[in-house]
Tab-separated table of C-alpha atoms and ligand atoms in Angstrom:
chain	number	residue	atom	x	y	z
A	123	MET	CA	-120.242	22.719	8.876
A	124	VAL	CA	-116.725	23.779	7.884
A	125	HIS	CA	-114.064	21.100	8.171
A	126	ALA	CA	-110.422	21.900	8.812
A	127	SER	CA	-108.245	20.901	5.861
A	128	PRO	CA	-106.621	17.528	6.440
A	129	PHE	CA	-103.475	18.917	4.824
A	130	ARG	CA	-100.950	20.950	6.725
A	131	GLY	CA	-101.765	24.588	6.063
A	132	PRO	CA	-99.271	27.396	5.417
A	133	SER	CA	-98.663	27.868	9.152
A	134	GLY	CA	-95.937	30.129	10.521
A	135	SER	CA	-93.727	27.238	11.502
A	136	GLY	CA	-93.891	25.413	8.150
A	137	GLY	CA	-91.689	25.785	5.082
A	138	PRO	CA	-88.253	27.197	4.474
A	139	LEU	CA	-86.880	30.425	5.893
A	140	SER	CA	-85.468	33.197	3.737
A	141	ALA	CA	-81.697	33.393	3.200
A	142	ALA	CA	-81.639	36.651	5.152
A	143	ALA	CA	-83.338	35.022	8.139
A	144	LEU	CA	-80.824	32.186	7.981
A	145	GLY	CA	-77.880	34.563	8.089
A	146	THR	CA	-76.351	33.079	4.965
A	147	GLY	CA	-75.964	36.410	3.204
A	148	THR	CA	-72.448	37.158	4.400
A	149	SER	CA	-70.656	33.946	3.480
A	150	SER	CA	-66.922	33.841	2.953
A	151	VAL	CA	-65.462	32.987	-0.440
A	152	LEU	CA	-65.315	29.367	-1.589
A	153	ASP	CA	-62.279	27.753	-3.200
A	154	GLU	CA	-62.512	28.387	-6.990
A	155	THR	CA	-62.865	24.680	-7.791
A	156	LEU	CA	-65.669	24.302	-5.229
A	157	GLU	CA	-67.754	27.342	-6.210
A	158	PRO	CA	-69.145	25.639	-9.378
A	159	VAL	CA	-70.020	22.554	-7.328
A	160	TYR	CA	-71.960	24.746	-4.923
A	161	GLN	CA	-73.696	26.591	-7.774
A	162	GLU	CA	-74.764	23.228	-9.194
A	163	VAL	CA	-76.217	22.244	-5.798
A	164	LEU	CA	-78.216	25.497	-5.718
A	165	ALA	CA	-79.538	24.929	-9.240
A	166	ARG	CA	-80.434	21.272	-8.693
A	167	ASN	CA	-82.124	21.768	-5.322
A	168	PRO	CA	-84.142	24.978	-5.592
A	169	GLY	CA	-85.659	26.400	-2.431
A	170	GLU	CA	-83.912	23.980	-0.055
A	171	LEU	CA	-82.183	26.690	1.944
A	172	GLU	CA	-81.081	24.630	4.933
A	173	PHE	CA	-79.584	22.047	2.586
A	174	HIS	CA	-77.695	24.791	0.727
A	175	GLN	CA	-76.438	26.111	4.067
A	176	ALA	CA	-75.218	22.687	5.234
A	177	VAL	CA	-73.422	22.005	1.926
A	178	ARG	CA	-71.765	25.413	1.851
A	179	GLU	CA	-70.575	25.040	5.433
A	180	VAL	CA	-68.750	21.814	4.536
A	181	LEU	CA	-67.381	23.127	1.208
A	182	GLU	CA	-65.929	26.177	2.982
A	183	SER	CA	-63.619	23.803	4.872
A	184	LEU	CA	-62.529	21.674	1.922
A	185	GLY	CA	-60.291	24.077	-0.056
A	186	PRO	CA	-57.012	22.754	1.402
A	187	VAL	CA	-58.189	19.144	1.000
A	188	VAL	CA	-58.993	19.326	-2.713
A	189	ALA	CA	-55.711	21.177	-3.288
A	190	LYS	CA	-53.783	18.337	-1.652
A	191	HIS	CA	-55.859	15.463	-3.102
A	192	PRO	CA	-56.662	15.903	-6.827
A	193	GLU	CA	-57.961	12.317	-6.881
A	194	TYR	CA	-61.173	13.459	-5.172
A	195	ALA	CA	-62.036	15.899	-7.975
A	196	GLU	CA	-61.056	13.354	-10.649
A	197	ALA	CA	-63.618	10.916	-9.234
A	198	ALA	CA	-66.259	13.668	-8.724
A	199	ILE	CA	-66.448	12.719	-5.052
A	200	ILE	CA	-67.951	16.001	-3.865
A	201	GLU	CA	-70.577	16.115	-6.613
A	202	ARG	CA	-71.559	12.536	-5.759
A	203	LEU	CA	-71.655	13.318	-2.031
A	204	CYS	CA	-74.115	16.169	-2.636
A	205	GLU	CA	-76.567	13.920	-4.495
A	206	PRO	CA	-78.441	11.480	-2.200
A	207	GLU	CA	-78.244	7.817	-3.220
A	208	ARG	CA	-82.026	7.572	-2.866
A	209	GLN	CA	-84.884	9.861	-1.768
A	210	ILE	CA	-88.273	8.529	-0.779
A	211	ILE	CA	-91.353	10.737	-0.336
A	212	PHE	CA	-94.634	9.146	0.660
A	213	ARG	CA	-98.182	9.795	1.819
A	214	VAL	CA	-98.979	9.125	5.467
A	215	PRO	CA	-102.742	8.897	5.967
A	216	TRP	CA	-104.145	8.429	9.476
A	217	THR	CA	-107.362	8.998	11.387
A	218	ASP	CA	-107.553	11.426	14.309
A	219	ASP	CA	-109.550	10.826	17.489
A	220	SER	CA	-112.620	12.540	16.054
A	221	GLY	CA	-112.636	10.180	13.083
A	222	GLN	CA	-111.312	12.691	10.561
A	223	VAL	CA	-108.826	11.424	7.988
A	224	ARG	CA	-105.574	13.375	7.986
A	225	ILE	CA	-102.712	13.325	5.518
A	226	ASN	CA	-99.077	14.112	6.159
A	227	ARG	CA	-95.990	13.736	4.035
A	228	GLY	CA	-93.245	11.258	4.965
A	229	PHE	CA	-89.591	11.390	3.895
A	230	ARG	CA	-86.539	9.170	4.015
A	231	VAL	CA	-83.382	10.457	2.359
A	232	GLN	CA	-80.759	7.731	2.051
A	233	PHE	CA	-77.784	9.968	1.516
A	234	ASN	CA	-74.607	7.966	1.545
A	235	SER	CA	-73.820	4.335	2.379
A	236	ALA	CA	-70.079	4.231	1.670
A	237	LEU	CA	-69.229	3.444	5.297
A	238	GLY	CA	-72.175	1.252	6.253
A	239	PRO	CA	-75.982	1.092	6.175
A	240	PHE	CA	-77.732	4.468	6.064
A	241	LYS	CA	-78.145	5.686	9.639
A	242	GLY	CA	-79.929	8.687	11.069
A	243	GLY	CA	-83.000	9.778	12.903
A	244	ILE	CA	-86.608	10.509	12.048
A	245	ARG	CA	-88.019	13.963	12.836
A	246	PHE	CA	-91.705	14.744	13.360
A	247	HIS	CA	-92.228	18.502	13.260
A	248	PRO	CA	-94.489	20.830	11.236
A	249	SER	CA	-91.420	22.588	9.775
A	250	VAL	CA	-90.238	19.386	8.047
A	251	TYR	CA	-89.923	19.510	4.255
A	252	LEU	CA	-87.401	17.972	1.880
A	253	GLY	CA	-84.785	20.720	2.474
A	254	ILE	CA	-84.703	20.022	6.228
A	255	ILE	CA	-84.380	16.268	5.787
A	256	LYS	CA	-81.619	16.739	3.198
A	257	PHE	CA	-79.612	19.103	5.393
A	258	LEU	CA	-79.899	16.658	8.282
A	259	GLY	CA	-79.013	13.675	6.092
A	260	PHE	CA	-76.033	15.486	4.586
A	261	GLU	CA	-74.653	16.439	8.018
A	262	GLN	CA	-75.257	12.910	9.231
A	263	ILE	CA	-72.793	11.501	6.656
A	264	PHE	CA	-69.856	13.384	8.175
A	265	LYS	CA	-70.992	13.035	11.776
A	266	ASN	CA	-71.353	9.291	11.414
A	267	ALA	CA	-67.933	9.046	9.766
A	268	LEU	CA	-66.405	11.038	12.623
A	269	SER	CA	-67.979	8.723	15.187
A	270	GLY	CA	-65.628	6.015	13.911
A	271	MET	CA	-68.506	3.548	13.622
A	272	PRO	CA	-69.369	1.672	10.373
A	273	ILE	CA	-72.491	3.660	9.487
A	274	GLY	CA	-73.555	5.683	6.453
A	275	GLY	CA	-75.764	8.787	6.570
A	276	GLY	CA	-79.495	9.286	6.135
A	277	LYS	CA	-82.459	11.030	7.684
A	278	GLY	CA	-86.230	10.876	7.634
A	279	GLY	CA	-89.277	12.534	9.009
A	280	SER	CA	-92.667	14.027	8.512
A	281	ASP	CA	-94.473	17.354	8.801
A	282	PHE	CA	-96.736	15.671	11.387
A	283	ASN	CA	-97.090	17.856	14.494
A	284	PRO	CA	-97.217	15.642	17.593
A	285	ARG	CA	-98.047	18.598	19.863
A	286	GLY	CA	-101.472	18.182	21.403
A	287	ARG	CA	-101.984	14.744	19.836
A	288	SER	CA	-103.219	11.881	22.011
A	289	ASN	CA	-101.168	8.749	22.577
A	290	ALA	CA	-103.539	6.817	20.318
A	291	GLU	CA	-103.159	9.375	17.511
A	292	VAL	CA	-99.366	9.245	17.769
A	293	MET	CA	-99.510	5.445	17.621
A	294	ARG	CA	-101.736	5.403	14.536
A	295	PHE	CA	-99.502	7.935	12.835
A	296	CYS	CA	-96.346	5.915	13.612
A	297	GLN	CA	-97.987	2.728	12.322
A	298	SER	CA	-99.019	4.400	9.075
A	299	PHE	CA	-95.545	5.921	8.651
A	300	MET	CA	-93.889	2.514	9.103
A	301	THR	CA	-96.384	0.768	6.823
A	302	GLU	CA	-94.623	2.518	3.934
A	303	LEU	CA	-91.141	2.897	5.435
A	304	HIS	CA	-90.741	-0.806	6.218
A	305	ARG	CA	-89.909	-1.702	2.611
A	306	HIS	CA	-86.963	0.688	2.577
A	307	VAL	CA	-85.233	-0.128	5.891
A	308	GLY	CA	-83.338	-3.065	7.347
A	309	GLU	CA	-80.380	-4.008	9.509
A	310	TYR	CA	-77.998	-3.953	6.520
A	311	THR	CA	-79.816	-1.292	4.495
A	312	ASP	CA	-81.027	1.639	6.562
A	313	VAL	CA	-81.433	1.920	10.338
A	314	PRO	CA	-83.559	4.890	11.507
A	315	ALA	CA	-83.716	6.257	15.068
A	316	GLY	CA	-85.265	9.241	16.843
A	317	ASP	CA	-84.845	12.989	16.432
A	318	THR	CA	-87.081	15.960	17.331
A	319	GLY	CA	-90.591	14.679	18.093
A	320	VAL	CA	-89.523	11.025	17.951
A	321	GLY	CA	-88.449	9.324	21.174
A	322	GLU	CA	-88.686	5.890	22.741
A	323	ARG	CA	-92.492	5.850	22.528
A	324	GLU	CA	-92.589	6.563	18.786
A	325	ILE	CA	-89.702	4.187	18.039
A	326	GLY	CA	-91.574	1.492	19.988
A	327	TYR	CA	-94.738	1.965	17.891
A	328	MET	CA	-92.730	1.953	14.654
A	329	PHE	CA	-90.787	-1.139	15.706
A	330	GLY	CA	-94.039	-2.882	16.628
A	331	GLN	CA	-95.500	-2.198	13.194
A	332	TYR	CA	-92.290	-3.270	11.431
A	333	LYS	CA	-92.198	-6.516	13.413
A	334	ARG	CA	-95.809	-7.218	12.552
A	335	ILE	CA	-95.396	-6.615	8.814
A	336	ALA	CA	-92.073	-8.469	8.562
A	337	ASN	CA	-93.201	-11.306	10.844
A	338	SER	CA	-89.692	-11.128	12.243
A	339	TYR	CA	-88.182	-9.690	15.429
A	340	GLU	CA	-85.365	-7.767	13.761
A	341	SER	CA	-84.024	-5.654	16.607
A	342	GLY	CA	-81.348	-4.124	14.368
A	343	VAL	CA	-83.825	-2.294	12.132
A	344	LEU	CA	-84.292	0.696	14.475
A	345	THR	CA	-82.285	2.183	17.318
A	346	GLY	CA	-83.388	4.256	20.286
A	347	LYS	CA	-85.721	1.451	21.361
A	348	GLY	CA	-86.885	1.180	24.962
A	349	LEU	CA	-84.791	-1.047	27.225
A	350	GLY	CA	-87.442	-3.770	27.341
A	351	ILE	CA	-87.591	-4.186	23.543
A	352	GLY	CA	-83.939	-4.382	22.587
A	353	GLY	CA	-82.791	-0.858	23.395
A	354	ALA	CA	-79.354	-0.001	24.746
A	355	ARG	CA	-78.381	1.619	28.023
A	356	VAL	CA	-77.126	5.223	27.710
A	357	ARG	CA	-78.779	5.754	24.287
A	358	ARG	CA	-81.277	8.131	25.873
A	359	GLU	CA	-78.521	10.110	27.599
A	360	ALA	CA	-75.901	9.805	24.872
A	361	THR	CA	-76.351	12.970	22.783
A	362	GLY	CA	-76.444	15.353	25.771
A	363	TYR	CA	-73.756	13.491	27.707
A	364	GLY	CA	-71.526	13.335	24.645
A	365	THR	CA	-71.856	17.057	23.944
A	366	VAL	CA	-70.734	17.912	27.463
A	367	ILE	CA	-67.896	15.380	27.386
A	368	PHE	CA	-66.729	17.096	24.176
A	369	VAL	CA	-66.845	20.484	25.952
A	370	GLU	CA	-64.785	19.088	28.817
A	371	GLU	CA	-62.174	17.868	26.306
A	372	MET	CA	-61.992	21.311	24.655
A	373	LEU	CA	-61.538	22.976	28.023
A	374	LYS	CA	-58.977	20.376	29.061
A	375	ALA	CA	-56.935	21.191	25.948
A	376	LYS	CA	-56.877	24.793	27.209
A	377	GLY	CA	-55.751	23.684	30.675
A	378	THR	CA	-59.107	24.252	32.357
A	379	SER	CA	-62.419	22.424	33.002
A	380	LEU	CA	-66.176	22.705	33.443
A	381	ASP	CA	-65.938	22.701	37.210
A	382	GLY	CA	-67.620	25.811	38.654
A	383	ARG	CA	-68.801	27.010	35.217
A	384	ARG	CA	-72.208	28.466	34.477
A	385	GLY	CA	-74.122	26.980	31.569
A	386	VAL	CA	-77.116	27.936	29.454
A	387	VAL	CA	-78.870	25.261	27.391
A	388	SER	CA	-81.544	25.860	24.797
A	389	GLY	CA	-84.316	23.314	24.404
A	390	SER	CA	-85.704	21.031	27.100
A	391	GLY	CA	-85.933	17.742	25.231
A	392	ASN	CA	-83.804	14.684	25.423
A	393	VAL	CA	-80.548	16.365	24.366
A	394	ALA	CA	-80.942	19.367	26.684
A	395	ILE	CA	-81.951	17.327	29.748
A	396	TYR	CA	-78.950	15.023	29.607
A	397	ALA	CA	-76.538	17.834	28.756
A	398	ILE	CA	-77.694	19.551	31.955
A	399	GLU	CA	-77.253	16.286	33.871
A	400	LYS	CA	-73.704	15.638	32.642
A	401	ALA	CA	-72.687	19.273	33.189
A	402	ALA	CA	-73.848	18.966	36.810
A	403	GLN	CA	-71.864	15.723	37.233
A	404	LEU	CA	-68.764	17.594	36.079
A	405	GLY	CA	-69.248	20.455	38.560
A	406	GLY	CA	-71.079	22.928	36.304
A	407	THR	CA	-74.457	24.587	36.900
A	408	CYS	CA	-76.999	25.165	34.144
A	409	VAL	CA	-79.227	28.131	34.929
A	410	ALA	CA	-81.516	28.323	31.883
A	411	CYS	CA	-83.301	26.216	29.298
A	412	SER	CA	-86.166	26.813	26.861
A	413	ASP	CA	-89.067	25.492	24.830
A	414	SER	CA	-90.656	26.934	21.713
A	415	ASP	CA	-92.813	29.315	23.782
A	416	GLY	CA	-90.318	30.798	26.218
A	417	ILE	CA	-87.339	30.405	28.527
A	418	VAL	CA	-86.818	29.486	32.143
A	419	VAL	CA	-84.053	31.161	34.132
A	420	ASP	CA	-83.349	29.415	37.415
A	421	GLU	CA	-80.454	31.011	39.269
A	422	ALA	CA	-80.417	28.164	41.814
A	423	GLY	CA	-79.602	25.779	38.946
A	424	ILE	CA	-82.125	23.773	36.928
A	425	ASP	CA	-83.822	21.142	39.125
A	426	LEU	CA	-83.310	18.043	36.987
A	427	GLU	CA	-85.787	15.817	38.762
A	428	LEU	CA	-88.526	18.405	38.255
A	429	LEU	CA	-87.525	19.010	34.630
A	430	LYS	CA	-87.649	15.251	33.906
A	431	GLN	CA	-91.009	14.980	35.648
A	432	VAL	CA	-92.461	17.823	33.540
A	433	LYS	CA	-90.937	16.856	30.202
A	434	GLU	CA	-90.539	13.078	30.269
A	435	VAL	CA	-93.399	11.953	32.505
A	436	GLU	CA	-96.049	14.633	31.943
A	437	ARG	CA	-94.962	15.659	28.408
A	438	GLY	CA	-95.679	19.193	29.625
A	439	ARG	CA	-94.352	22.696	28.968
A	440	LEU	CA	-91.793	24.778	30.861
A	441	THR	CA	-94.517	27.037	32.280
A	442	SER	CA	-95.352	24.048	34.430
A	443	TYR	CA	-91.723	23.841	35.657
A	444	ALA	CA	-91.712	27.550	36.542
A	445	GLU	CA	-95.011	27.291	38.435
A	446	ARG	CA	-93.554	24.611	40.714
A	447	ARG	CA	-90.111	26.105	41.301
A	448	GLY	CA	-89.740	29.205	43.482
A	449	SER	CA	-86.295	30.182	42.166
A	450	ALA	CA	-87.368	30.046	38.507
A	451	ARG	CA	-88.487	32.891	36.254
A	452	TYR	CA	-90.410	32.165	33.049
A	453	ILE	CA	-89.966	34.664	30.231
A	454	GLU	CA	-92.360	34.234	27.349
A	455	ASP	CA	-90.528	34.628	24.003
A	456	GLY	CA	-87.319	35.380	25.955
A	457	ARG	CA	-83.928	35.239	24.175
A	458	ILE	CA	-81.956	32.546	25.933
A	459	TRP	CA	-78.569	33.674	24.602
A	460	GLU	CA	-78.885	36.944	26.478
A	461	VAL	CA	-78.591	35.061	29.775
A	462	PRO	CA	-74.892	35.459	30.735
A	463	CYS	CA	-72.926	32.189	30.826
A	464	ASP	CA	-69.495	30.575	30.406
A	465	VAL	CA	-70.808	27.667	28.373
A	466	ALA	CA	-73.669	27.836	25.850
A	467	LEU	CA	-75.213	24.642	24.509
A	468	PRO	CA	-77.738	25.103	21.697
A	469	CYS	CA	-79.748	21.860	21.948
A	470	ALA	CA	-83.069	22.842	20.332
A	471	THR	CA	-83.112	23.225	16.543
A	472	GLN	CA	-81.458	24.583	13.389
A	473	ASN	CA	-80.590	28.284	13.128
A	474	GLU	CA	-81.640	29.109	16.684
A	475	LEU	CA	-78.440	31.053	17.485
A	476	ASN	CA	-77.944	33.975	15.111
A	477	HIS	CA	-75.532	36.863	14.646
A	478	ALA	CA	-77.096	39.019	17.388
A	479	ASP	CA	-77.185	36.063	19.799
A	480	ALA	CA	-73.521	35.312	19.125
A	481	MET	CA	-72.660	38.969	19.791
A	482	ALA	CA	-74.543	38.809	23.108
A	483	LEU	CA	-72.747	35.607	24.136
A	484	ALA	CA	-69.310	37.012	23.268
A	485	ARG	CA	-70.066	40.311	25.022
A	486	ASN	CA	-71.135	38.471	28.173
A	487	GLY	CA	-67.880	36.500	28.367
A	488	CYS	CA	-68.980	33.093	27.059
A	489	VAL	CA	-65.941	30.823	26.543
A	490	VAL	CA	-67.458	27.760	24.812
A	491	VAL	CA	-70.365	27.113	22.465
A	492	ALA	CA	-71.053	23.456	21.619
A	493	GLU	CA	-73.890	22.369	19.341
A	494	GLY	CA	-76.055	19.640	20.862
A	495	ALA	CA	-78.598	20.195	18.066
A	496	ASN	CA	-77.936	19.950	14.328
A	497	MET	CA	-76.772	23.231	12.733
A	498	PRO	CA	-78.261	25.448	15.486
A	499	THR	CA	-75.822	28.300	14.809
A	500	THR	CA	-76.225	30.440	11.676
A	501	PRO	CA	-73.071	30.890	9.543
A	502	ASP	CA	-72.678	34.526	10.581
A	503	GLY	CA	-73.197	33.488	14.212
A	504	VAL	CA	-70.347	30.983	13.903
A	505	ARG	CA	-68.083	33.667	12.431
A	506	VAL	CA	-68.815	36.090	15.287
A	507	LEU	CA	-68.013	33.432	17.885
A	508	MET	CA	-64.803	32.311	16.220
A	509	ASP	CA	-63.605	35.876	15.628
A	510	ALA	CA	-64.240	36.615	19.302
A	511	GLY	CA	-62.057	33.650	20.303
A	512	VAL	CA	-64.957	31.607	21.728
A	513	LEU	CA	-64.255	27.859	21.501
A	514	PHE	CA	-66.798	26.495	19.039
A	515	ALA	CA	-67.787	22.825	18.626
A	516	PRO	CA	-69.921	22.049	15.548
A	517	GLY	CA	-72.784	19.581	15.933
A	518	LYS	CA	-71.159	17.030	13.643
A	519	ALA	CA	-68.537	16.509	16.313
A	520	ALA	CA	-70.218	17.597	19.542
A	521	ASN	CA	-73.516	15.716	19.164
A	522	ALA	CA	-72.119	12.575	17.511
A	523	GLY	CA	-72.434	10.662	20.794
A	524	GLY	CA	-76.113	9.980	20.086
A	525	VAL	CA	-75.625	8.212	16.794
A	526	ALA	CA	-72.426	6.553	18.042
A	527	THR	CA	-74.422	4.989	20.870
A	528	SER	CA	-77.030	3.940	18.300
A	529	ALA	CA	-74.216	2.052	16.584
A	530	LEU	CA	-73.424	0.442	19.947
A	531	GLU	CA	-77.104	-0.554	20.150
A	532	MET	CA	-76.771	-2.183	16.707
A	533	GLN	CA	-73.676	-3.996	17.954
A	534	GLN	CA	-75.511	-5.297	21.045
A	535	ASN	CA	-78.538	-6.331	18.968
A	536	ALA	CA	-76.341	-8.219	16.477
A	537	SER	CA	-74.626	-10.169	19.248
A	538	ARG	CA	-77.840	-10.514	21.320
A	539	ASP	CA	-76.021	-8.843	24.164
A	540	SER	CA	-76.848	-6.062	26.635
A	541	TRP	CA	-74.128	-3.970	28.233
A	542	SER	CA	-74.196	-2.302	31.659
A	543	PHE	CA	-74.705	1.434	32.076
A	544	ALA	CA	-71.114	1.932	33.250
A	545	GLN	CA	-69.632	-0.030	30.352
A	546	SER	CA	-71.773	1.821	27.805
A	547	GLU	CA	-70.987	5.208	29.294
A	548	GLU	CA	-67.267	4.519	29.280
A	549	LYS	CA	-67.473	3.512	25.635
A	550	LEU	CA	-69.327	6.771	24.832
A	551	ALA	CA	-66.686	8.822	26.648
A	552	GLU	CA	-63.933	6.999	24.767
A	553	ILE	CA	-65.662	7.758	21.432
A	554	MET	CA	-66.106	11.455	22.291
A	555	ARG	CA	-62.461	11.790	23.324
A	556	ALA	CA	-61.405	10.163	20.049
A	557	ILE	CA	-63.624	12.536	18.009
A	558	HIS	CA	-62.153	15.503	19.847
A	559	GLU	CA	-58.607	14.367	19.188
A	560	ARG	CA	-59.334	13.687	15.524
A	561	CYS	CA	-60.894	17.119	14.998
A	562	ALA	CA	-58.058	18.896	16.799
A	563	ASP	CA	-55.305	16.947	14.965
A	564	THR	CA	-56.936	17.366	11.539
A	565	ALA	CA	-57.453	21.105	12.050
A	566	ALA	CA	-53.771	21.491	12.927
A	567	GLU	CA	-52.649	19.295	10.002
A	568	TYR	CA	-54.628	21.445	7.530
A	569	GLY	CA	-53.351	24.754	8.878
A	570	SER	CA	-56.224	25.840	11.164
A	571	PRO	CA	-55.262	24.838	14.707
A	572	GLY	CA	-58.143	25.211	17.167
A	573	ASN	CA	-60.732	25.348	14.372
A	574	TYR	CA	-63.062	22.451	15.213
A	575	VAL	CA	-65.339	23.254	12.253
A	576	ALA	CA	-62.507	22.698	9.784
A	577	GLY	CA	-61.262	19.674	11.745
A	578	ALA	CA	-64.665	17.978	11.839
A	579	ASN	CA	-65.519	18.677	8.203
A	580	ILE	CA	-62.148	17.603	6.835
A	581	ALA	CA	-61.769	14.473	8.972
A	582	GLY	CA	-65.362	13.332	8.263
A	583	PHE	CA	-65.089	14.125	4.562
A	584	LYS	CA	-61.760	12.347	4.065
A	585	GLN	CA	-63.012	9.166	5.626
A	586	VAL	CA	-66.099	9.020	3.425
A	587	ALA	CA	-64.221	10.168	0.317
A	588	ASP	CA	-61.594	7.442	0.690
A	589	ALA	CA	-64.284	4.797	1.128
A	590	MET	CA	-66.066	6.091	-2.006
A	591	LEU	CA	-62.804	5.919	-3.972
A	592	ALA	CA	-62.306	2.332	-2.836
A	593	LEU	CA	-65.861	1.361	-3.847
A	594	GLY	CA	-65.546	2.720	-7.391
A	595	VAL	CA	-68.040	4.819	-9.341
A	596	ILE	CA	-71.369	3.725	-7.851
B	615	LIG	N1	-81.068	12.074	15.303
B	615	LIG	C1	-79.807	11.865	15.946
B	615	LIG	C2	-78.736	12.665	15.245
B	615	LIG	O1	-79.002	13.759	14.815
B	615	LIG	C3	-79.482	10.396	16.145
B	615	LIG	C4	-79.478	9.552	14.942
B	615	LIG	C5	-79.311	8.047	15.257
B	615	LIG	O2	-79.162	7.671	16.408
B	615	LIG	O3	-79.332	7.298	14.280
B	615	LIG	O4	-77.602	12.293	15.152
């Protein structure tokens, strides 16, 4: 009898993409003092293409900052920022339902703790390798700074594929993952949360295992917990809601709003669902969403109750939505960005909106693109959108509501308090408005009014850089 290898094989979805596929081949020129820093990052981190992309994207914004602040270069702030404080890679053995032992790889990259304990999600997806976790952890530093909350940046995950796994298998995997991770996390050290493939269920299993090992009910060690075990109201909704609140602020600055606008959202997970919900509350209509197999176009507007039933209750696929909804069309392998819209919200995964997609959006009259996912737009896609005058909100700013609400969960856990939905939502809206204002003001101050990429990168960077200066060479 031939046994399947317990190790993840070289499947199509695993491992890094080529630079050409990432759209990184047509980058603009870096400031001459930053180019050597970038070259050093390439040399020290071979093959980690998404990490290279995330670093370059930030460095492209920092020319005017290093020119104005020589103290950052003198203290090697950027070089230090590009090197994680600590990187942990570990074996995650578990037993599947047939009794076969399986082995995955676990990661936690503790990137920067200048502003507070490392904070960032855990991703379970077969594409996970060190380069993905490092890009996510690097972005998280600036996003968390922008949120205005006292949290550093980190990220973790595994190449475990939860798709098709039973509840018991997911639980055993989460327990094994936490059996190693527990020694590296803590309320004042590192506070993980969810990301792709990790929701309330997985956080619950990891928290249970942590509690058991530590013999201590330390609610502050993880966020994104269910409401009954120390979770916070609005955490589930926060990333999607926050992204749409950010869009409304951008439109407001242009004297208009979301009311009556047509939206297209990629993905159909937690971020996508609550982006669709908030858009509807603000008078918009989302007519399409997607999963990794295809897209649904529903001209009557996505039926949220049905979508939640399919995705949250049944953990099903969008084919199941389309089968139960007369107005919906399912297009296998369809390109979501070809569906005409005013507002496009990439809420699925990295590099899902490329040059051709950006051209299609601009051609079809799209006015705003806001990233609910992390780095979903390729660099050449971003350039097309900006050159076409499309308002563009980078994930660091637009999706910061999720982690900001995690920080509110930490606050509630520390004070053994639990806030109402309305109070929590108002706080989230306040945070998103503040991030918008900070990005807009910083972009204008550094000579790029309306450029939210520059605004987010510079404002986030300056806050972390100043904290690092204050803390000395550590
Ligand atoms: N994974 C989310 C993000 O990308 C949330 C992280 C958190 O809540 O710590 O920001």
